[in-house]
Short mmCIF file of C-alpha atoms in Angstrom, two decimals:
data_model
loop_
_atom_site.label_atom_id
_atom_site.label_comp_id
_atom_site.label_asym_id
_atom_site.label_seq_id
_atom_site.Cartn_x
_atom_site.Cartn_y
_atom_site.Cartn_z
CA UNK A 266 36.85 313.94 228.15
CA UNK A 267 37.17 317.77 227.73
CA UNK A 268 37.83 318.14 223.95
CA UNK A 269 34.91 318.51 221.72
CA UNK A 270 34.41 315.69 219.64
CA UNK A 271 30.27 315.62 219.07
CA UNK A 272 29.32 319.03 218.15
CA UNK A 273 26.58 318.06 216.12
CA UNK A 274 24.56 314.77 214.83
CA UNK A 275 23.68 316.63 211.39
CA UNK A 276 25.55 315.35 208.36
CA UNK A 277 25.70 316.00 204.89
CA UNK A 278 25.07 312.54 203.74
CA UNK A 279 23.73 309.03 204.92
CA UNK A 280 27.41 307.85 204.57
CA UNK A 281 28.86 310.54 206.46
CA UNK A 282 26.02 309.62 209.14
CA UNK A 283 27.12 306.23 209.08
CA UNK A 284 30.74 307.25 209.67
CA UNK A 285 29.55 309.26 212.61
CA UNK A 286 27.92 306.19 213.96
CA UNK A 287 31.01 304.41 213.86
CA UNK A 288 32.74 307.22 215.84
CA UNK A 289 29.99 307.08 218.19
CA UNK A 290 30.82 303.26 218.83
CA UNK A 291 34.24 303.86 219.24
CA UNK A 292 33.70 306.71 221.77
CA UNK A 293 31.27 304.51 223.69
CA UNK A 294 34.48 301.96 223.94
CA UNK A 295 37.11 304.81 224.80
CA UNK A 296 35.17 306.14 227.87
CA UNK A 297 35.13 302.41 229.48
CA UNK A 298 38.69 302.08 228.57
CA UNK A 299 40.52 305.50 227.86
CA UNK A 300 43.99 304.15 227.62
CA UNK A 301 44.65 303.85 224.06
CA UNK A 302 47.57 301.57 224.69
CA UNK A 303 45.29 299.08 225.97
CA UNK A 304 43.02 299.64 223.07
CA UNK A 305 45.49 299.09 220.40
CA UNK A 306 46.63 295.63 222.07
CA UNK A 307 42.90 294.54 222.39
CA UNK A 308 42.50 295.57 218.27
CA UNK A 309 43.72 291.98 217.20
CA UNK A 310 41.14 290.33 219.41
CA UNK A 311 37.97 291.43 217.82
CA UNK A 312 39.65 292.59 214.27
CA UNK A 313 40.03 288.67 213.60
CA UNK A 314 37.18 287.30 215.22
CA UNK A 315 33.93 286.89 213.31
CA UNK A 316 31.51 286.90 216.39
CA UNK A 317 33.64 290.38 217.63
CA UNK A 318 33.03 291.88 214.22
CA UNK A 319 29.37 291.24 214.18
CA UNK A 320 28.81 292.48 217.59
CA UNK A 321 30.84 295.85 216.65
CA UNK A 322 28.75 296.00 213.40
CA UNK A 323 25.42 295.83 215.79
CA UNK A 324 26.48 298.93 217.71
CA UNK A 325 27.22 300.90 214.52
CA UNK A 326 23.88 299.68 213.48
CA UNK A 327 22.11 301.27 216.78
CA UNK A 328 24.27 304.13 216.60
CA UNK A 329 23.23 304.68 212.99
CA UNK A 330 19.60 304.38 213.85
CA UNK A 331 20.26 307.68 216.05
CA UNK A 332 22.08 309.54 213.49
CA UNK A 333 19.62 308.79 211.06
CA UNK A 334 16.82 309.71 212.77
CA UNK A 335 18.43 312.94 213.75
CA UNK A 336 18.70 313.74 210.09
CA UNK A 337 15.38 312.75 209.09
CA UNK A 338 16.74 309.88 206.89
CA UNK A 339 18.16 312.43 204.52
CA UNK A 340 15.02 312.88 202.89
CA UNK A 341 14.74 315.39 200.44
CA UNK B 300 36.78 304.91 202.82
CA UNK B 301 36.55 307.47 200.20
CA UNK B 302 34.56 305.80 197.81
CA UNK B 303 30.53 306.44 197.71
CA UNK B 304 28.67 303.48 198.46
CA UNK B 305 25.60 305.03 200.42
CA UNK B 306 24.03 308.01 198.60
CA UNK B 307 20.77 307.54 200.03
CA UNK B 308 18.56 305.34 202.20
CA UNK B 309 15.41 305.52 199.94
CA UNK B 310 14.79 302.33 197.90
CA UNK B 311 11.83 301.26 195.55
CA UNK B 312 10.71 298.42 197.28
CA UNK B 313 11.07 296.69 200.72
CA UNK B 314 13.24 293.83 199.33
CA UNK B 315 15.83 296.43 197.94
CA UNK B 316 15.42 298.14 201.60
CA UNK B 317 16.06 294.67 202.93
CA UNK B 318 19.29 294.41 200.83
CA UNK B 319 20.31 297.78 201.60
CA UNK B 320 20.34 296.63 205.26
CA UNK B 321 22.66 293.68 204.50
CA UNK B 322 25.18 296.20 203.07
CA UNK B 323 25.10 298.28 206.00
CA UNK B 324 25.47 295.43 208.16
CA UNK B 325 28.48 294.10 205.94
CA UNK B 326 29.80 297.98 205.93
CA UNK B 327 29.81 298.21 209.59
CA UNK B 328 31.99 294.99 210.03
CA UNK B 329 34.56 296.26 207.24
CA UNK B 330 35.05 299.63 208.78
CA UNK B 331 36.42 297.64 211.90
CA UNK B 332 38.36 295.03 209.55
CA UNK B 333 38.96 296.56 206.12
CA UNK B 334 41.32 293.97 205.07
CA UNK B 335 39.36 291.94 202.49
CA UNK B 336 41.75 289.00 202.84
CA UNK B 337 41.19 288.59 206.73
CA UNK B 338 37.37 288.97 206.25
CA UNK B 339 37.50 285.93 203.75
CA UNK B 340 39.25 283.92 206.00
CA UNK B 341 37.06 284.52 208.81
CA UNK B 342 33.87 283.89 206.60
CA UNK B 343 33.70 279.98 207.11
CA UNK B 344 33.76 280.71 211.24
CA UNK B 345 30.33 282.62 211.07
CA UNK B 346 28.80 281.10 207.90
CA UNK B 347 28.82 277.44 209.58
CA UNK B 348 27.61 278.71 212.98
CA UNK B 349 24.03 278.58 214.06
CA UNK B 350 24.85 281.49 216.47
CA UNK B 351 26.86 283.77 214.47
CA UNK B 352 24.29 283.37 211.74
CA UNK B 353 21.75 284.43 214.11
CA UNK B 354 23.86 287.32 215.42
CA UNK B 355 24.30 288.14 211.84
CA UNK B 356 20.48 288.37 210.94
CA UNK B 357 20.03 290.56 214.27
CA UNK B 358 22.38 293.00 212.86
CA UNK B 359 20.57 293.06 209.60
CA UNK B 360 17.12 293.42 211.47
CA UNK B 361 18.51 296.72 213.22
CA UNK B 362 19.61 298.01 209.91
CA UNK B 363 16.47 297.18 208.45
CA UNK B 364 14.30 299.10 211.11
CA UNK B 365 16.23 302.13 209.70
CA UNK B 366 15.87 301.67 206.08
CA UNK B 367 12.10 300.93 206.62
CA UNK B 368 11.88 303.78 208.69
CA UNK B 369 13.74 306.06 206.18
CA UNK B 370 11.18 304.91 203.47
CA UNK B 371 7.86 305.32 205.61
CA UNK B 372 7.85 301.57 205.31
CA UNK B 373 7.21 301.68 201.80
CA UNK B 374 3.21 302.75 202.33
CA UNK B 375 1.38 303.83 199.51
CA UNK C 258 18.68 287.00 195.26
CA UNK C 259 16.35 287.66 192.33
CA UNK C 260 13.19 286.04 193.31
CA UNK C 261 10.35 288.72 194.86
CA UNK C 262 10.16 287.53 198.34
CA UNK C 263 9.23 290.67 200.02
CA UNK C 264 6.90 292.84 198.21
CA UNK C 265 5.27 294.58 201.28
CA UNK C 266 5.34 295.10 204.81
CA UNK C 267 1.74 295.42 205.07
CA UNK C 268 -0.29 292.38 206.54
CA UNK C 269 -4.19 291.86 207.38
CA UNK C 270 -3.34 290.76 211.05
CA UNK C 271 -0.84 291.27 213.55
CA UNK C 272 -0.48 287.42 213.60
CA UNK C 273 0.30 287.63 209.97
CA UNK C 274 2.67 290.55 210.68
CA UNK C 275 4.53 288.12 213.11
CA UNK C 276 4.74 285.26 210.86
CA UNK C 277 6.42 288.10 208.20
CA UNK C 278 8.66 288.90 211.36
CA UNK C 279 9.81 285.29 211.25
CA UNK C 280 10.48 285.28 207.47
CA UNK C 281 12.52 288.19 207.75
CA UNK C 282 14.61 286.85 210.53
CA UNK C 283 15.27 283.59 208.09
CA UNK C 284 16.02 285.80 205.36
CA UNK C 285 18.59 287.50 207.26
CA UNK C 286 20.53 284.33 207.93
CA UNK C 287 19.80 283.18 204.35
CA UNK C 288 21.60 286.18 202.74
CA UNK C 289 24.88 285.52 204.60
CA UNK C 290 24.48 281.68 204.09
CA UNK C 291 22.64 281.04 200.85
CA UNK C 292 23.48 277.20 201.16
CA UNK C 293 20.29 275.35 201.93
CA UNK C 294 21.89 272.16 202.81
CA UNK C 295 24.34 273.91 205.27
CA UNK C 296 21.60 275.58 206.98
CA UNK C 297 19.80 272.21 207.26
CA UNK C 298 22.92 270.80 209.18
CA UNK C 299 22.88 273.65 211.47
CA UNK C 300 19.29 273.50 212.49
CA UNK C 301 19.89 270.90 215.29
CA UNK C 302 22.45 273.25 216.62
CA UNK C 303 19.95 276.00 217.52
CA UNK C 304 16.86 274.12 217.63
CA UNK C 305 17.80 272.00 220.74
CA UNK C 306 19.91 274.98 222.42
CA UNK C 307 17.89 277.34 225.05
CA UNK C 308 20.41 280.20 224.21
CA UNK C 309 20.21 280.07 220.56
CA UNK C 310 16.40 279.81 220.55
CA UNK C 311 16.27 283.01 222.60
CA UNK C 312 18.53 284.79 220.34
CA UNK C 313 16.23 283.54 217.36
CA UNK C 314 13.39 285.05 219.39
CA UNK C 315 15.19 288.23 219.70
CA UNK C 316 15.55 288.50 216.15
CA UNK C 317 12.11 287.93 215.51
CA UNK C 318 11.31 290.55 218.07
CA UNK C 319 13.25 293.24 216.25
CA UNK C 320 11.55 292.54 212.94
CA UNK C 321 8.28 292.43 214.48
CA UNK C 322 8.85 295.95 215.87
CA UNK C 323 9.35 296.84 212.13
CA UNK C 324 6.56 295.17 210.65
CA UNK C 325 4.14 296.20 213.49
CA UNK C 326 5.09 300.09 212.83
CA UNK C 327 4.69 299.49 209.18
CA UNK C 328 1.27 298.42 210.03
CA UNK C 329 0.58 301.38 212.36
CA UNK C 330 0.02 298.31 214.82
CA UNK C 331 -2.98 297.05 213.15
CA UNK C 332 -5.00 299.81 215.02
CA UNK C 333 -8.44 300.39 213.91
CA UNK D 35 0.57 277.31 212.96
CA UNK D 36 -3.00 277.62 211.75
CA UNK D 37 -4.80 278.89 215.44
CA UNK D 38 -5.31 282.41 216.05
CA UNK D 39 -3.23 283.59 218.88
CA UNK D 40 -2.32 286.87 218.23
CA UNK D 41 -5.76 288.79 217.06
CA UNK D 42 -4.73 292.08 218.43
CA UNK D 43 -1.67 294.07 220.07
CA UNK D 44 -4.34 296.35 222.18
CA UNK D 45 -4.48 295.38 225.76
CA UNK D 46 -6.32 297.17 228.49
CA UNK D 47 -3.33 297.68 231.02
CA UNK D 48 0.12 297.97 230.88
CA UNK D 49 0.55 294.72 232.76
CA UNK D 50 -1.69 292.84 230.35
CA UNK D 51 0.70 294.49 227.69
CA UNK D 52 3.79 293.12 229.54
CA UNK D 53 2.20 289.48 229.38
CA UNK D 54 1.36 289.85 226.00
CA UNK D 55 5.05 290.72 225.37
CA UNK D 56 5.80 287.49 226.92
CA UNK D 57 3.56 285.39 224.91
CA UNK D 58 5.33 287.03 221.92
CA UNK D 59 8.62 286.21 223.26
CA UNK D 60 7.43 282.50 223.61
CA UNK D 61 5.73 282.16 220.16
CA UNK D 62 9.32 283.55 218.64
CA UNK D 63 10.75 280.54 220.30
CA UNK D 64 8.02 278.35 219.31
CA UNK D 65 8.09 279.10 215.56
CA UNK D 66 11.77 278.13 215.31
CA UNK D 67 11.18 274.78 217.63
CA UNK D 68 7.59 273.62 217.44
CA UNK D 69 8.19 270.60 219.29
CA UNK D 70 6.84 271.09 223.03
CA UNK D 71 8.60 267.99 224.23
CA UNK D 72 12.03 269.37 223.23
CA UNK D 73 10.84 272.76 224.69
CA UNK D 74 10.19 271.34 228.03
CA UNK D 75 13.58 269.40 228.11
CA UNK D 76 15.31 272.66 227.40
CA UNK D 77 13.29 274.48 230.00
CA UNK D 78 15.90 274.01 233.10
CA UNK D 79 18.67 274.80 230.80
CA UNK D 80 17.80 278.73 230.86
CA UNK D 81 15.15 278.80 234.12
CA UNK D 82 18.29 278.19 236.02
CA UNK D 83 20.86 280.26 234.27
CA UNK D 84 21.35 283.73 235.00
CA UNK D 85 22.63 284.40 231.84
CA UNK D 86 19.52 282.93 229.94
CA UNK D 87 17.04 284.62 232.08
CA UNK D 88 18.60 288.15 231.29
CA UNK D 89 18.58 286.93 227.68
CA UNK D 90 15.05 286.32 227.95
CA UNK D 91 13.95 289.40 229.65
CA UNK D 92 15.85 291.28 226.99
CA UNK D 93 13.45 289.67 224.34
CA UNK D 94 10.51 290.33 226.47
CA UNK D 95 11.78 293.98 226.61
CA UNK D 96 11.95 294.19 223.17
CA UNK D 97 8.69 293.17 222.49
CA UNK D 98 7.17 295.20 225.30
CA UNK D 99 8.48 298.28 223.10
CA UNK D 100 6.30 297.13 220.23
CA UNK D 101 3.09 296.34 222.53
CA UNK D 102 3.67 299.60 224.58
CA UNK D 103 3.71 301.73 221.39
CA UNK D 104 0.50 299.90 219.86
CA UNK D 105 -1.18 301.02 223.10
CA UNK D 106 0.25 304.72 222.69
CA UNK D 107 1.70 303.74 226.24
CA UNK D 108 -1.69 303.31 227.75
CA UNK D 109 -1.85 307.31 228.26
CA UNK D 110 -5.06 308.63 229.15
CA UNK E 225 19.04 304.98 245.93
CA UNK E 226 17.91 307.95 247.44
CA UNK E 227 19.87 310.59 246.21
CA UNK E 228 18.82 312.53 243.07
CA UNK E 229 21.01 311.56 239.94
CA UNK E 230 18.72 311.82 237.06
CA UNK E 231 16.40 314.99 237.19
CA UNK E 232 16.36 315.33 233.67
CA UNK E 233 17.22 313.90 230.08
CA UNK E 234 17.94 317.34 228.45
CA UNK E 235 21.40 318.68 228.11
CA UNK E 236 22.94 321.39 226.41
CA UNK E 237 24.62 319.38 223.50
CA UNK E 238 25.00 316.15 221.93
CA UNK E 239 28.20 315.29 223.64
CA UNK E 240 26.90 316.05 226.96
CA UNK E 241 23.80 313.88 225.72
CA UNK E 242 26.43 310.95 225.16
CA UNK E 243 28.19 311.52 228.63
CA UNK E 244 24.42 311.07 230.04
CA UNK E 245 24.14 307.97 228.30
CA UNK E 246 27.13 306.86 229.89
CA UNK E 247 25.85 307.66 233.42
CA UNK E 248 22.63 305.49 232.37
CA UNK E 249 24.48 302.60 231.51
CA UNK E 250 26.70 302.98 234.93
CA UNK E 251 23.61 303.44 236.92
CA UNK E 252 22.02 300.22 235.26
CA UNK E 253 24.82 298.14 236.49
CA UNK E 254 25.04 299.68 240.00
CA UNK E 255 21.20 298.91 240.71
CA UNK E 256 22.12 295.27 240.09
CA UNK E 257 25.21 295.53 241.77
CA UNK E 258 25.23 298.29 244.41
CA UNK E 259 28.67 297.16 246.29
CA UNK E 260 31.15 299.75 244.75
CA UNK E 261 34.14 297.22 245.86
CA UNK E 262 32.80 294.45 243.91
CA UNK E 263 32.42 296.93 240.93
CA UNK E 264 36.11 297.99 241.39
CA UNK E 265 37.30 294.44 241.60
CA UNK E 266 35.10 293.36 238.20
CA UNK E 267 36.53 296.66 236.42
CA UNK E 268 39.67 295.09 234.98
CA UNK E 269 37.61 291.91 233.56
CA UNK E 270 35.61 294.17 231.00
CA UNK E 271 38.27 296.98 230.61
CA UNK E 272 40.71 294.52 228.93
CA UNK E 273 38.41 292.54 227.08
CA UNK E 274 37.58 293.68 223.56
CA UNK E 275 34.05 291.63 223.75
CA UNK E 276 33.23 293.37 227.17
CA UNK E 277 34.05 296.73 225.97
CA UNK E 278 31.79 296.08 223.05
CA UNK E 279 28.97 295.00 224.97
CA UNK E 280 29.76 298.18 227.37
CA UNK E 281 29.56 300.59 224.10
CA UNK E 282 26.08 298.91 222.89
CA UNK E 283 24.38 299.88 226.26
CA UNK E 284 25.69 303.22 225.80
CA UNK E 285 24.34 303.10 222.18
CA UNK E 286 20.71 302.37 223.54
CA UNK E 287 20.74 304.72 226.18
CA UNK E 288 21.97 307.48 223.89
CA UNK E 289 18.86 306.32 221.72
CA UNK E 290 16.74 307.42 224.45
CA UNK E 291 18.62 310.60 225.60
CA UNK E 292 19.17 311.85 221.65
CA UNK E 293 15.01 311.14 221.16
CA UNK E 294 14.58 313.38 224.28
CA UNK E 295 16.50 316.21 223.21
CA UNK E 296 14.89 315.97 219.65
CA UNK E 297 18.51 315.21 218.38
CA UNK E 298 19.50 318.89 219.29
CA UNK E 299 18.27 320.17 215.94
CA UNK E 300 18.08 323.95 215.90
CA UNK F 227 1.07 286.27 238.41
CA UNK F 228 -2.27 287.83 239.57
CA UNK F 229 -1.40 290.93 241.67
CA UNK F 230 -0.89 294.31 240.04
CA UNK F 231 2.43 295.19 239.93
CA UNK F 232 2.27 297.78 236.84
CA UNK F 233 -0.71 300.14 236.53
CA UNK F 234 0.99 302.66 234.66
CA UNK F 235 4.04 303.64 232.77
CA UNK F 236 3.75 307.20 233.87
CA UNK F 237 6.44 308.41 236.33
CA UNK F 238 6.98 311.98 238.04
CA UNK F 239 10.57 312.43 237.12
CA UNK F 240 13.10 310.49 234.79
CA UNK F 241 14.79 308.68 237.88
CA UNK F 242 11.65 307.19 238.96
CA UNK F 243 11.10 306.17 235.16
CA UNK F 244 14.62 304.37 235.46
CA UNK F 245 13.80 302.64 238.26
CA UNK F 246 10.60 301.50 236.55
CA UNK F 247 12.86 300.06 233.91
CA UNK F 248 14.52 298.22 236.28
CA UNK F 249 11.36 296.62 237.79
CA UNK F 250 10.36 295.74 234.30
CA UNK F 251 13.79 294.00 233.74
CA UNK F 252 13.29 292.10 236.87
CA UNK F 253 9.77 290.89 236.09
CA UNK F 254 10.85 289.66 232.55
CA UNK F 255 12.92 287.53 234.56
CA UNK F 256 10.35 286.57 236.98
CA UNK F 257 7.83 285.40 234.40
CA UNK F 258 10.42 283.04 233.11
CA UNK F 259 11.57 281.69 236.37
CA UNK F 260 9.18 282.45 239.01
CA UNK F 261 10.74 280.49 241.98
CA UNK F 262 12.10 283.30 244.10
CA UNK F 263 14.59 280.65 245.69
CA UNK F 264 15.98 280.19 242.66
CA UNK F 265 16.62 283.45 241.73
CA UNK F 266 18.17 284.36 244.96
CA UNK F 267 20.47 281.42 244.31
CA UNK F 268 21.51 282.76 240.82
CA UNK F 269 21.91 286.21 241.92
CA UNK F 270 25.91 285.89 242.86
CA UNK F 271 26.66 284.35 239.38
CA UNK F 272 25.51 287.81 237.67
CA UNK F 273 26.18 290.22 240.56
CA UNK F 274 29.76 289.15 240.13
CA UNK F 275 30.23 288.95 236.62
CA UNK F 276 31.36 292.06 234.60
CA UNK F 277 29.47 290.43 231.56
CA UNK F 278 26.36 289.80 233.03
CA UNK F 279 26.07 292.97 234.49
CA UNK F 280 26.54 294.64 231.30
CA UNK F 281 23.70 292.52 229.75
CA UNK F 282 21.50 293.48 232.83
CA UNK F 283 22.13 297.26 232.05
CA UNK F 284 21.17 296.43 228.53
CA UNK F 285 17.67 295.07 229.39
CA UNK F 286 17.32 298.20 231.61
CA UNK F 287 18.29 300.41 228.85
CA UNK F 288 15.55 298.74 226.53
CA UNK F 289 12.87 299.11 228.96
CA UNK F 290 14.13 302.85 229.81
CA UNK F 291 13.44 303.67 226.05
CA UNK F 292 9.91 302.51 226.65
CA UNK F 293 9.34 304.60 229.88
CA UNK F 294 11.08 307.40 228.53
CA UNK F 295 8.87 307.43 225.61
CA UNK F 296 5.53 306.78 227.36
CA UNK F 297 6.40 309.88 229.40
CA UNK F 298 7.36 312.18 226.56
CA UNK F 299 11.06 311.94 227.97
CA UNK F 300 9.58 314.15 230.89
CA UNK F 301 9.89 317.35 228.67
CA UNK F 302 8.30 320.51 230.55
#
């Protein structure tokens, strides 16, 4: 991928950090399966499965650990 | 999502931190599947499965790691 | 849940810390499925499955990471 | 459990630390299923399954992270 | 493997760090299954499975935690 | 096991650290199933499964986190 999609891990708020964690999780998928059409086709498979949604939330949690540490937990 | 649901990772007590970890885990699901009706329909799938409940508890544990570190483990 | 079950992450010994990690793991389940009767019914499902017991031990390991860090690893 | 099985996380060498991580992983199982006879019966289920052995190794890896940090990675 | 593929964990940007995390994840697979032909044959199995793609993204998230810490989160 | 297989977590390069992470992952399996013949028999089960290879890579990632931290990420 040649576009710049991750210039920094720093965000203004915890919530923006969480949304960055979601982006990281999706990009982790996209590097393995770059074909957007395939990804669209797979979407119902996990968006309607309790197990798959929990697994997706786990990846977000791991990436949020990274983003939160990068931002020193947004402590004032 | 445009509402503010995560203004800070700081909580007064470990228990409130644990509850924030639960919120983070649910939000991780909700970003992937925003349709509340679908989520309600899926609920019995995991609330009655030992495996799914353990997986849910794992995501909470990961998010609690983040919240606990943010609060410097509520050490006095 | 309105009762206070997690006033502190500090414990006197590593073993008590490990037992707190077990409590955290169970509470992670209980927040998702608060009905104790359902939890009792599910118990044999995982207490007799090698895979489920390993998954349970994984959640304990994650929570023990948090508790151990909170206690600065009980270093003297 | 009333016996003392975890007096400290400090070990003399990384290898002893790894063996402590194994003990922690097994204890995580034993707190959920204390019946040794059941555990013995389940043993072939995972000792002969590639997937279950990998899962067991994952729990050991998590506990080794904790023990290694506690020992400051046995740096001299 | 005798070639040098990992001379450093330091990268210029977070995005390059993420791409290094992907490389680490693939190498983790390759050490277990070095036969490139087998890997090619397995590729459709996970590139078309929502569950497998999420699992792949989880490994990337773990490796990104390491790379991000190594780079002190690219803080300026 | 009475042989010394883990005298230190310190390695000269990140790549040697990654290879140590692989050794740790395999040892985690071997402590649970010490019978080398059984392990050889199981090998095709996971070396030809996309899911099992991803799980193996995940364990390596976790152990690499430990080894990388021990080596202060090989920063100069």
